[in-house]
Amino acid sequence: MTKGDTMVEHRLDTEGADPLMLAGVNDRNMHEVSRLFAVRVVLRGNQLVLKGDVPGVERAVPVVQHMIELARLRAPFDTSDIARFADGVDALGEDGIVHPDDEVRIALPGSRRVIVPKSDGQRTYVHAIRTNDIVIGIGPAGTGKTYLAVAAAVDALYKKRVKRIILARPAVEAGENLGFLPGDLQEKVDPYLRPLYDALEDMMPHERVQRALEDSTIEIAPLAYMRGRTLSDAFVILDEAQNATRAQMKMFLTRLGLNSRVVITGDKTQIDLPNPVDSGLLEVEVILGAIDGIEVVYLDAKDVIRHRLVKDIIRAYAREGGEGDVEA
């Protein structure tokens, strides 16, 4: 690092990094670094130069170095990720960044994508999914509970570790009346399952998703459809589990067959049951956590990966005691 009267300059080696991935479309990643740290950023050849006052450059260096490492690994990131890296550095210094060598990455060959945990909580969650037969992921909206679970399921299917994926949700009204919706039963419940379709289609080509649904390699269904079945050779995800009753949760867990993995996701602040204490998620958190092979992972506002304001919204509702009003 070189110093002038009021400015410092720091040079970073970018050899081996994908320049477009590092800079972003129309250099938007470089503009974001400049905005966040009030520094000038120059990317030329195999060097990236940061110029600015000492505090700004010192804060920027670990973030930009992390961006370079990700670009070398061809692991995608965007401007919202850069802001999250900066938050981690401000809170914990360089220890606040999850480095690529420590990350549990999920490669999806069908879409040529790499899903990368973007926080320590997410990394713990993905590691738990890979090392336990049952994982219970609890946390607020936007922490990647469902998205990462679906990514792990697609990864297991591609690698032939399971023969099928089963995605389930309780069809519980969140202020709406299911009975008054138009259409037959499947059409009534499809809106409740839409987030699962969206996650799948973000990771697999649309045509492959449709074929998998048609031949039942992938099944998306309301939780009630699981009754009486044995789910073997499957990766099973129960989403929005806070809206499963105690009886439904016990029924679901006892469907587990040979060579199957289960991930249960939920947010205790968004229980839509008439009597919230009937939530099966609250019960399994207490009675199953000590069983070997079952792990409970807690995510919080630090793990939110949606728009930067979502984190502040969650904290604001928590302060006011109105967490249950935040949409998933």
Short mmCIF file of C-alpha atoms in Angstrom, two decimals:
data_model
loop_
_atom_site.label_atom_id
_atom_site.label_comp_id
_atom_site.label_asym_id
_atom_site.label_seq_id
_atom_site.Cartn_x
_atom_site.Cartn_y
_atom_site.Cartn_z
CA MET A 1 0.00 0.00 0.00
CA THR A 2 1.39 3.40 -0.95
CA LYS A 3 0.44 6.68 0.74
CA GLY A 4 0.17 10.24 -0.46
CA ASP A 5 -0.72 13.37 1.49
CA THR A 6 -4.41 12.50 1.79
CA MET A 7 -4.85 9.32 -0.25
CA VAL A 8 -3.63 5.74 -0.12
CA GLU A 9 -3.36 3.25 -2.94
CA HIS A 10 -3.58 -0.54 -2.68
CA ARG A 11 -2.99 -3.00 -5.52
CA LEU A 12 -4.51 -6.48 -5.67
CA ASP A 13 -3.53 -9.29 -8.03
CA THR A 14 -6.51 -10.52 -10.11
CA GLU A 15 -4.69 -13.13 -12.21
CA GLY A 16 -6.94 -16.11 -12.89
CA ALA A 17 -10.15 -14.25 -12.00
CA ASP A 18 -12.96 -14.04 -14.54
CA PRO A 19 -12.90 -10.31 -15.39
CA LEU A 20 -16.59 -10.05 -16.29
CA MET A 21 -17.64 -11.89 -13.13
CA LEU A 22 -15.38 -9.67 -11.04
CA ALA A 23 -16.38 -6.36 -12.58
CA GLY A 24 -20.03 -7.22 -13.23
CA VAL A 25 -22.16 -6.16 -16.17
CA ASN A 26 -21.33 -2.54 -17.06
CA ASP A 27 -18.82 -2.57 -14.17
CA ARG A 28 -21.64 -2.52 -11.63
CA ASN A 29 -19.63 -4.48 -9.05
CA MET A 30 -16.83 -1.93 -9.26
CA HIS A 31 -19.33 0.91 -8.91
CA GLU A 32 -20.81 -0.78 -5.84
CA VAL A 33 -17.38 -1.10 -4.19
CA SER A 34 -16.73 2.56 -4.93
CA ARG A 35 -20.10 3.55 -3.45
CA LEU A 36 -19.83 1.41 -0.31
CA PHE A 37 -16.30 2.41 0.67
CA ALA A 38 -15.94 5.85 -0.95
CA VAL A 39 -12.88 4.72 -2.91
CA ARG A 40 -11.83 4.85 -6.53
CA VAL A 41 -11.56 1.46 -8.23
CA VAL A 42 -9.43 0.80 -11.30
CA LEU A 43 -9.36 -2.66 -12.89
CA ARG A 44 -6.63 -2.94 -15.49
CA GLY A 45 -5.00 -6.13 -16.75
CA ASN A 46 -4.22 -8.43 -13.83
CA GLN A 47 -4.38 -5.71 -11.21
CA LEU A 48 -7.14 -3.98 -9.31
CA VAL A 49 -6.23 -0.67 -7.70
CA LEU A 50 -8.09 0.89 -4.78
CA LYS A 51 -7.52 4.59 -4.08
CA GLY A 52 -9.01 6.58 -1.23
CA ASP A 53 -8.61 7.53 2.41
CA VAL A 54 -7.08 5.00 4.80
CA PRO A 55 -10.29 3.79 6.54
CA GLY A 56 -12.14 3.33 3.23
CA VAL A 57 -9.34 1.39 1.55
CA GLU A 58 -8.71 -0.77 4.63
CA ARG A 59 -12.42 -1.73 4.75
CA ALA A 60 -12.52 -2.39 1.01
CA VAL A 61 -9.44 -4.63 0.73
CA PRO A 62 -10.82 -7.83 2.36
CA VAL A 63 -14.12 -7.48 0.50
CA VAL A 64 -12.46 -7.01 -2.88
CA GLN A 65 -10.02 -9.85 -2.18
CA HIS A 66 -12.99 -12.09 -1.48
CA MET A 67 -14.61 -11.00 -4.76
CA ILE A 68 -11.41 -11.90 -6.60
CA GLU A 69 -11.34 -15.36 -4.99
CA LEU A 70 -14.97 -15.96 -6.00
CA ALA A 71 -14.25 -14.83 -9.56
CA ARG A 72 -11.32 -17.27 -9.71
CA LEU A 73 -13.65 -20.08 -8.67
CA ARG A 74 -16.33 -18.91 -11.15
CA ALA A 75 -18.71 -18.64 -8.18
CA PRO A 76 -21.35 -16.02 -9.00
CA PHE A 77 -22.15 -13.01 -6.79
CA ASP A 78 -23.95 -9.71 -7.28
CA THR A 79 -24.06 -6.22 -5.80
CA SER A 80 -26.29 -7.26 -2.89
CA ASP A 81 -23.67 -9.87 -1.96
CA ILE A 82 -20.97 -7.19 -1.93
CA ALA A 83 -23.00 -5.17 0.58
CA ARG A 84 -23.34 -8.31 2.71
CA PHE A 85 -19.58 -8.92 2.57
CA ALA A 86 -19.10 -5.33 3.74
CA ASP A 87 -21.53 -5.84 6.65
CA GLY A 88 -19.55 -8.90 7.71
CA VAL A 89 -16.26 -7.01 7.65
CA ASP A 90 -17.74 -4.11 9.63
CA ALA A 91 -19.08 -6.50 12.27
CA LEU A 92 -16.25 -9.02 12.61
CA GLY A 93 -13.32 -7.83 10.51
CA GLU A 94 -11.92 -10.34 8.01
CA ASP A 95 -13.52 -13.17 10.03
CA GLY A 96 -16.89 -11.78 8.94
CA ILE A 97 -16.47 -13.14 5.40
CA VAL A 98 -17.14 -16.78 4.52
CA HIS A 99 -14.16 -17.63 2.30
CA PRO A 100 -14.41 -19.99 -0.69
CA ASP A 101 -12.14 -22.62 0.86
CA ASP A 102 -14.63 -22.94 3.71
CA GLU A 103 -17.80 -22.92 1.65
CA VAL A 104 -20.01 -25.88 0.87
CA ARG A 105 -20.75 -25.32 -2.81
CA ILE A 106 -23.54 -27.05 -4.72
CA ALA A 107 -22.84 -27.46 -8.44
CA LEU A 108 -25.87 -27.94 -10.67
CA PRO A 109 -24.67 -29.31 -14.03
CA GLY A 110 -28.06 -29.10 -15.68
CA SER A 111 -28.06 -25.32 -15.36
CA ARG A 112 -24.27 -24.87 -15.09
CA ARG A 113 -24.82 -23.00 -11.85
CA VAL A 114 -22.97 -23.08 -8.55
CA ILE A 115 -25.05 -22.39 -5.44
CA VAL A 116 -22.81 -20.86 -2.79
CA PRO A 117 -23.75 -20.35 0.89
CA LYS A 118 -23.44 -16.63 1.55
CA SER A 119 -23.22 -16.56 5.35
CA ASP A 120 -21.91 -18.68 8.20
CA GLY A 121 -25.46 -19.70 9.04
CA GLN A 122 -26.13 -20.86 5.49
CA ARG A 123 -22.84 -22.76 5.41
CA THR A 124 -23.78 -24.56 8.66
CA TYR A 125 -27.21 -25.34 7.19
CA VAL A 126 -25.87 -26.86 3.95
CA HIS A 127 -23.24 -28.86 5.85
CA ALA A 128 -25.95 -30.20 8.16
CA ILE A 129 -28.07 -31.28 5.16
CA ARG A 130 -25.12 -33.22 3.76
CA THR A 131 -24.27 -34.97 7.01
CA ASN A 132 -27.65 -35.75 8.62
CA ASP A 133 -30.72 -37.75 7.64
CA ILE A 134 -33.10 -35.14 9.05
CA VAL A 135 -32.41 -31.40 9.25
CA ILE A 136 -34.75 -28.80 10.70
CA GLY A 137 -33.99 -25.29 9.41
CA ILE A 138 -35.63 -22.51 11.42
CA GLY A 139 -35.36 -18.83 10.55
CA PRO A 140 -37.05 -15.72 9.15
CA ALA A 141 -37.97 -14.87 5.58
CA GLY A 142 -35.17 -14.54 3.06
CA THR A 143 -32.54 -16.67 4.80
CA GLY A 144 -32.45 -19.27 2.00
CA LYS A 145 -34.02 -22.13 3.98
CA THR A 146 -36.11 -23.45 1.10
CA TYR A 147 -33.80 -22.42 -1.73
CA LEU A 148 -30.73 -24.17 -0.33
CA ALA A 149 -32.73 -27.27 0.57
CA VAL A 150 -34.09 -27.51 -2.98
CA ALA A 151 -30.55 -27.01 -4.34
CA ALA A 152 -29.29 -29.88 -2.17
CA ALA A 153 -32.17 -32.05 -3.37
CA VAL A 154 -31.47 -31.33 -7.04
CA ASP A 155 -27.77 -32.02 -6.44
CA ALA A 156 -28.62 -35.40 -4.84
CA LEU A 157 -30.89 -36.28 -7.78
CA TYR A 158 -28.26 -35.36 -10.38
CA LYS A 159 -25.68 -37.48 -8.54
CA LYS A 160 -28.15 -40.40 -8.32
CA ARG A 161 -27.99 -40.48 -4.54
CA VAL A 162 -31.80 -40.51 -4.56
CA LYS A 163 -34.34 -41.52 -7.18
CA ARG A 164 -36.83 -38.74 -6.62
CA ILE A 165 -37.53 -35.41 -4.93
CA ILE A 166 -40.68 -34.84 -2.92
CA LEU A 167 -41.59 -31.28 -1.93
CA ALA A 168 -44.50 -30.69 0.44
CA ARG A 169 -46.22 -27.75 2.08
CA PRO A 170 -49.21 -27.45 4.40
CA ALA A 171 -52.08 -25.80 2.47
CA VAL A 172 -52.97 -23.41 5.30
CA GLU A 173 -54.66 -20.08 4.64
CA ALA A 174 -52.61 -17.00 5.53
CA GLY A 175 -55.57 -14.65 5.73
CA GLU A 176 -57.31 -16.18 2.69
CA ASN A 177 -60.08 -18.78 2.55
CA LEU A 178 -58.99 -21.82 0.55
CA GLY A 179 -62.55 -23.04 0.09
CA PHE A 180 -63.59 -19.95 -1.85
CA LEU A 181 -60.75 -20.10 -4.39
CA PRO A 182 -61.81 -21.13 -7.93
CA GLY A 183 -60.96 -24.48 -9.53
CA ASP A 184 -60.55 -28.07 -8.41
CA LEU A 185 -58.48 -29.15 -5.41
CA GLN A 186 -55.14 -29.13 -7.26
CA GLU A 187 -55.83 -25.66 -8.65
CA LYS A 188 -56.76 -24.45 -5.18
CA VAL A 189 -53.50 -25.64 -3.58
CA ASP A 190 -51.11 -24.78 -6.46
CA PRO A 191 -50.68 -21.15 -5.31
CA TYR A 192 -49.39 -22.44 -1.96
CA LEU A 193 -46.84 -24.62 -3.77
CA ARG A 194 -45.70 -21.96 -6.26
CA PRO A 195 -42.50 -21.01 -4.35
CA LEU A 196 -41.33 -24.62 -4.67
CA TYR A 197 -41.91 -24.59 -8.44
CA ASP A 198 -40.02 -21.28 -8.65
CA ALA A 199 -37.01 -22.64 -6.75
CA LEU A 200 -36.87 -25.73 -8.97
CA GLU A 201 -37.08 -23.76 -12.20
CA ASP A 202 -34.28 -21.50 -11.02
CA MET A 203 -31.98 -24.54 -10.81
CA MET A 204 -33.12 -26.83 -13.62
CA PRO A 205 -34.07 -26.19 -17.26
CA HIS A 206 -37.83 -25.70 -17.56
CA GLU A 207 -38.25 -28.68 -19.89
CA ARG A 208 -36.44 -30.99 -17.47
CA VAL A 209 -38.60 -29.81 -14.58
CA GLN A 210 -41.74 -30.55 -16.60
CA ARG A 211 -40.52 -34.04 -17.56
CA ALA A 212 -39.57 -34.80 -13.97
CA LEU A 213 -43.01 -33.72 -12.77
CA GLU A 214 -44.72 -35.81 -15.43
CA ASP A 215 -42.82 -39.01 -14.60
CA SER A 216 -42.98 -38.34 -10.82
CA THR A 217 -39.21 -38.02 -10.43
CA ILE A 218 -40.21 -34.77 -8.75
CA GLU A 219 -43.45 -34.49 -6.83
CA ILE A 220 -44.85 -31.28 -5.36
CA ALA A 221 -47.89 -31.79 -3.18
CA PRO A 222 -49.77 -30.60 -0.09
CA LEU A 223 -48.66 -32.20 3.16
CA ALA A 224 -51.98 -34.04 3.50
CA TYR A 225 -51.08 -36.12 0.40
CA MET A 226 -48.22 -37.76 2.35
CA ARG A 227 -50.53 -39.74 4.67
CA GLY A 228 -50.19 -43.52 4.38
CA ARG A 229 -47.06 -43.46 2.21
CA THR A 230 -43.49 -44.69 2.73
CA LEU A 231 -40.95 -42.33 1.17
CA SER A 232 -37.87 -44.38 0.18
CA ASP A 233 -34.88 -43.39 -2.01
CA ALA A 234 -36.10 -39.81 -1.83
CA PHE A 235 -35.01 -36.32 -0.84
CA VAL A 236 -38.04 -34.96 0.98
CA ILE A 237 -38.58 -31.30 1.91
CA LEU A 238 -41.38 -30.04 4.14
CA ASP A 239 -41.58 -26.28 3.62
CA GLU A 240 -43.51 -23.77 5.77
CA ALA A 241 -43.52 -26.39 8.51
CA GLN A 242 -44.69 -23.90 11.13
CA ASN A 243 -48.18 -24.43 9.65
CA ALA A 244 -48.12 -28.20 10.11
CA THR A 245 -50.02 -29.39 13.17
CA ARG A 246 -48.41 -31.70 15.69
CA ALA A 247 -50.30 -34.68 14.27
CA GLN A 248 -49.30 -33.78 10.70
CA MET A 249 -45.64 -33.40 11.70
CA LYS A 250 -45.57 -36.82 13.36
CA MET A 251 -47.31 -38.33 10.32
CA PHE A 252 -44.77 -36.73 7.99
CA LEU A 253 -41.68 -37.79 9.96
CA THR A 254 -42.86 -41.38 10.18
CA ARG A 255 -43.07 -41.56 6.36
CA LEU A 256 -39.24 -41.72 6.20
CA GLY A 257 -38.07 -44.83 4.33
CA LEU A 258 -34.72 -46.36 3.45
CA ASN A 259 -32.10 -44.15 1.79
CA SER A 260 -34.10 -40.97 2.28
CA ARG A 261 -33.22 -37.54 3.60
CA VAL A 262 -35.63 -35.04 5.07
CA VAL A 263 -35.32 -31.28 5.40
CA ILE A 264 -37.95 -29.39 7.37
CA THR A 265 -38.03 -25.60 7.02
CA GLY A 266 -40.09 -23.06 8.89
CA ASP A 267 -40.38 -19.67 10.52
CA LYS A 268 -41.77 -19.64 14.04
CA THR A 269 -42.86 -16.00 13.65
CA GLN A 270 -45.26 -16.80 10.78
CA ILE A 271 -47.63 -19.42 12.19
CA ASP A 272 -51.01 -19.19 10.44
CA LEU A 273 -52.75 -21.95 12.41
CA PRO A 274 -55.84 -20.89 14.40
CA ASN A 275 -53.99 -21.85 17.59
CA PRO A 276 -50.24 -21.20 17.16
CA VAL A 277 -49.28 -23.54 20.02
CA ASP A 278 -50.51 -26.44 17.84
CA SER A 279 -47.58 -25.93 15.45
CA GLY A 280 -45.65 -29.16 14.93
CA LEU A 281 -42.49 -27.15 14.27
CA LEU A 282 -42.47 -25.87 17.84
CA GLU A 283 -42.77 -29.44 19.13
CA VAL A 284 -40.10 -31.13 16.98
CA GLU A 285 -37.63 -28.38 17.78
CA VAL A 286 -37.85 -29.44 21.43
CA ILE A 287 -38.28 -33.21 21.31
CA LEU A 288 -36.07 -34.25 18.37
CA GLY A 289 -33.03 -32.00 18.67
CA ALA A 290 -31.04 -34.46 20.82
CA ILE A 291 -31.47 -37.47 18.49
CA ASP A 292 -28.32 -38.53 16.63
CA GLY A 293 -28.80 -37.98 12.90
CA ILE A 294 -31.20 -35.08 13.39
CA GLU A 295 -29.84 -31.52 13.48
CA VAL A 296 -31.66 -28.25 14.15
CA VAL A 297 -30.09 -25.23 12.42
CA TYR A 298 -31.12 -21.69 13.33
CA LEU A 299 -30.82 -18.87 10.80
CA ASP A 300 -31.39 -15.21 11.62
CA ALA A 301 -31.36 -11.71 10.15
CA LYS A 302 -27.61 -11.97 9.43
CA ASP A 303 -28.40 -14.74 6.94
CA VAL A 304 -31.02 -12.81 4.94
CA ILE A 305 -30.11 -12.81 1.23
CA ARG A 306 -32.98 -10.80 -0.22
CA HIS A 307 -33.00 -7.03 -0.74
CA ARG A 308 -30.88 -5.30 1.89
CA LEU A 309 -34.01 -3.69 3.39
CA VAL A 310 -35.53 -7.11 4.25
CA LYS A 311 -33.01 -7.52 7.07
CA ASP A 312 -33.99 -4.14 8.52
CA ILE A 313 -37.71 -4.91 8.10
CA ILE A 314 -37.36 -8.21 10.01
CA ARG A 315 -35.52 -6.48 12.85
CA ALA A 316 -38.09 -3.65 12.98
CA TYR A 317 -40.99 -6.09 13.27
CA ALA A 318 -39.10 -8.07 15.91
CA ARG A 319 -38.62 -4.90 17.98
CA GLU A 320 -42.33 -4.09 17.78
CA GLY A 321 -43.42 -7.66 18.54
CA GLY A 322 -45.21 -8.02 15.21
CA GLU A 323 -43.00 -10.66 13.57
CA GLY A 324 -45.93 -12.74 12.41
CA ASP A 325 -47.02 -10.06 9.94
CA VAL A 326 -43.93 -10.29 7.74
CA GLU A 327 -44.57 -12.15 4.47
CA ALA A 328 -42.27 -15.08 3.61
#
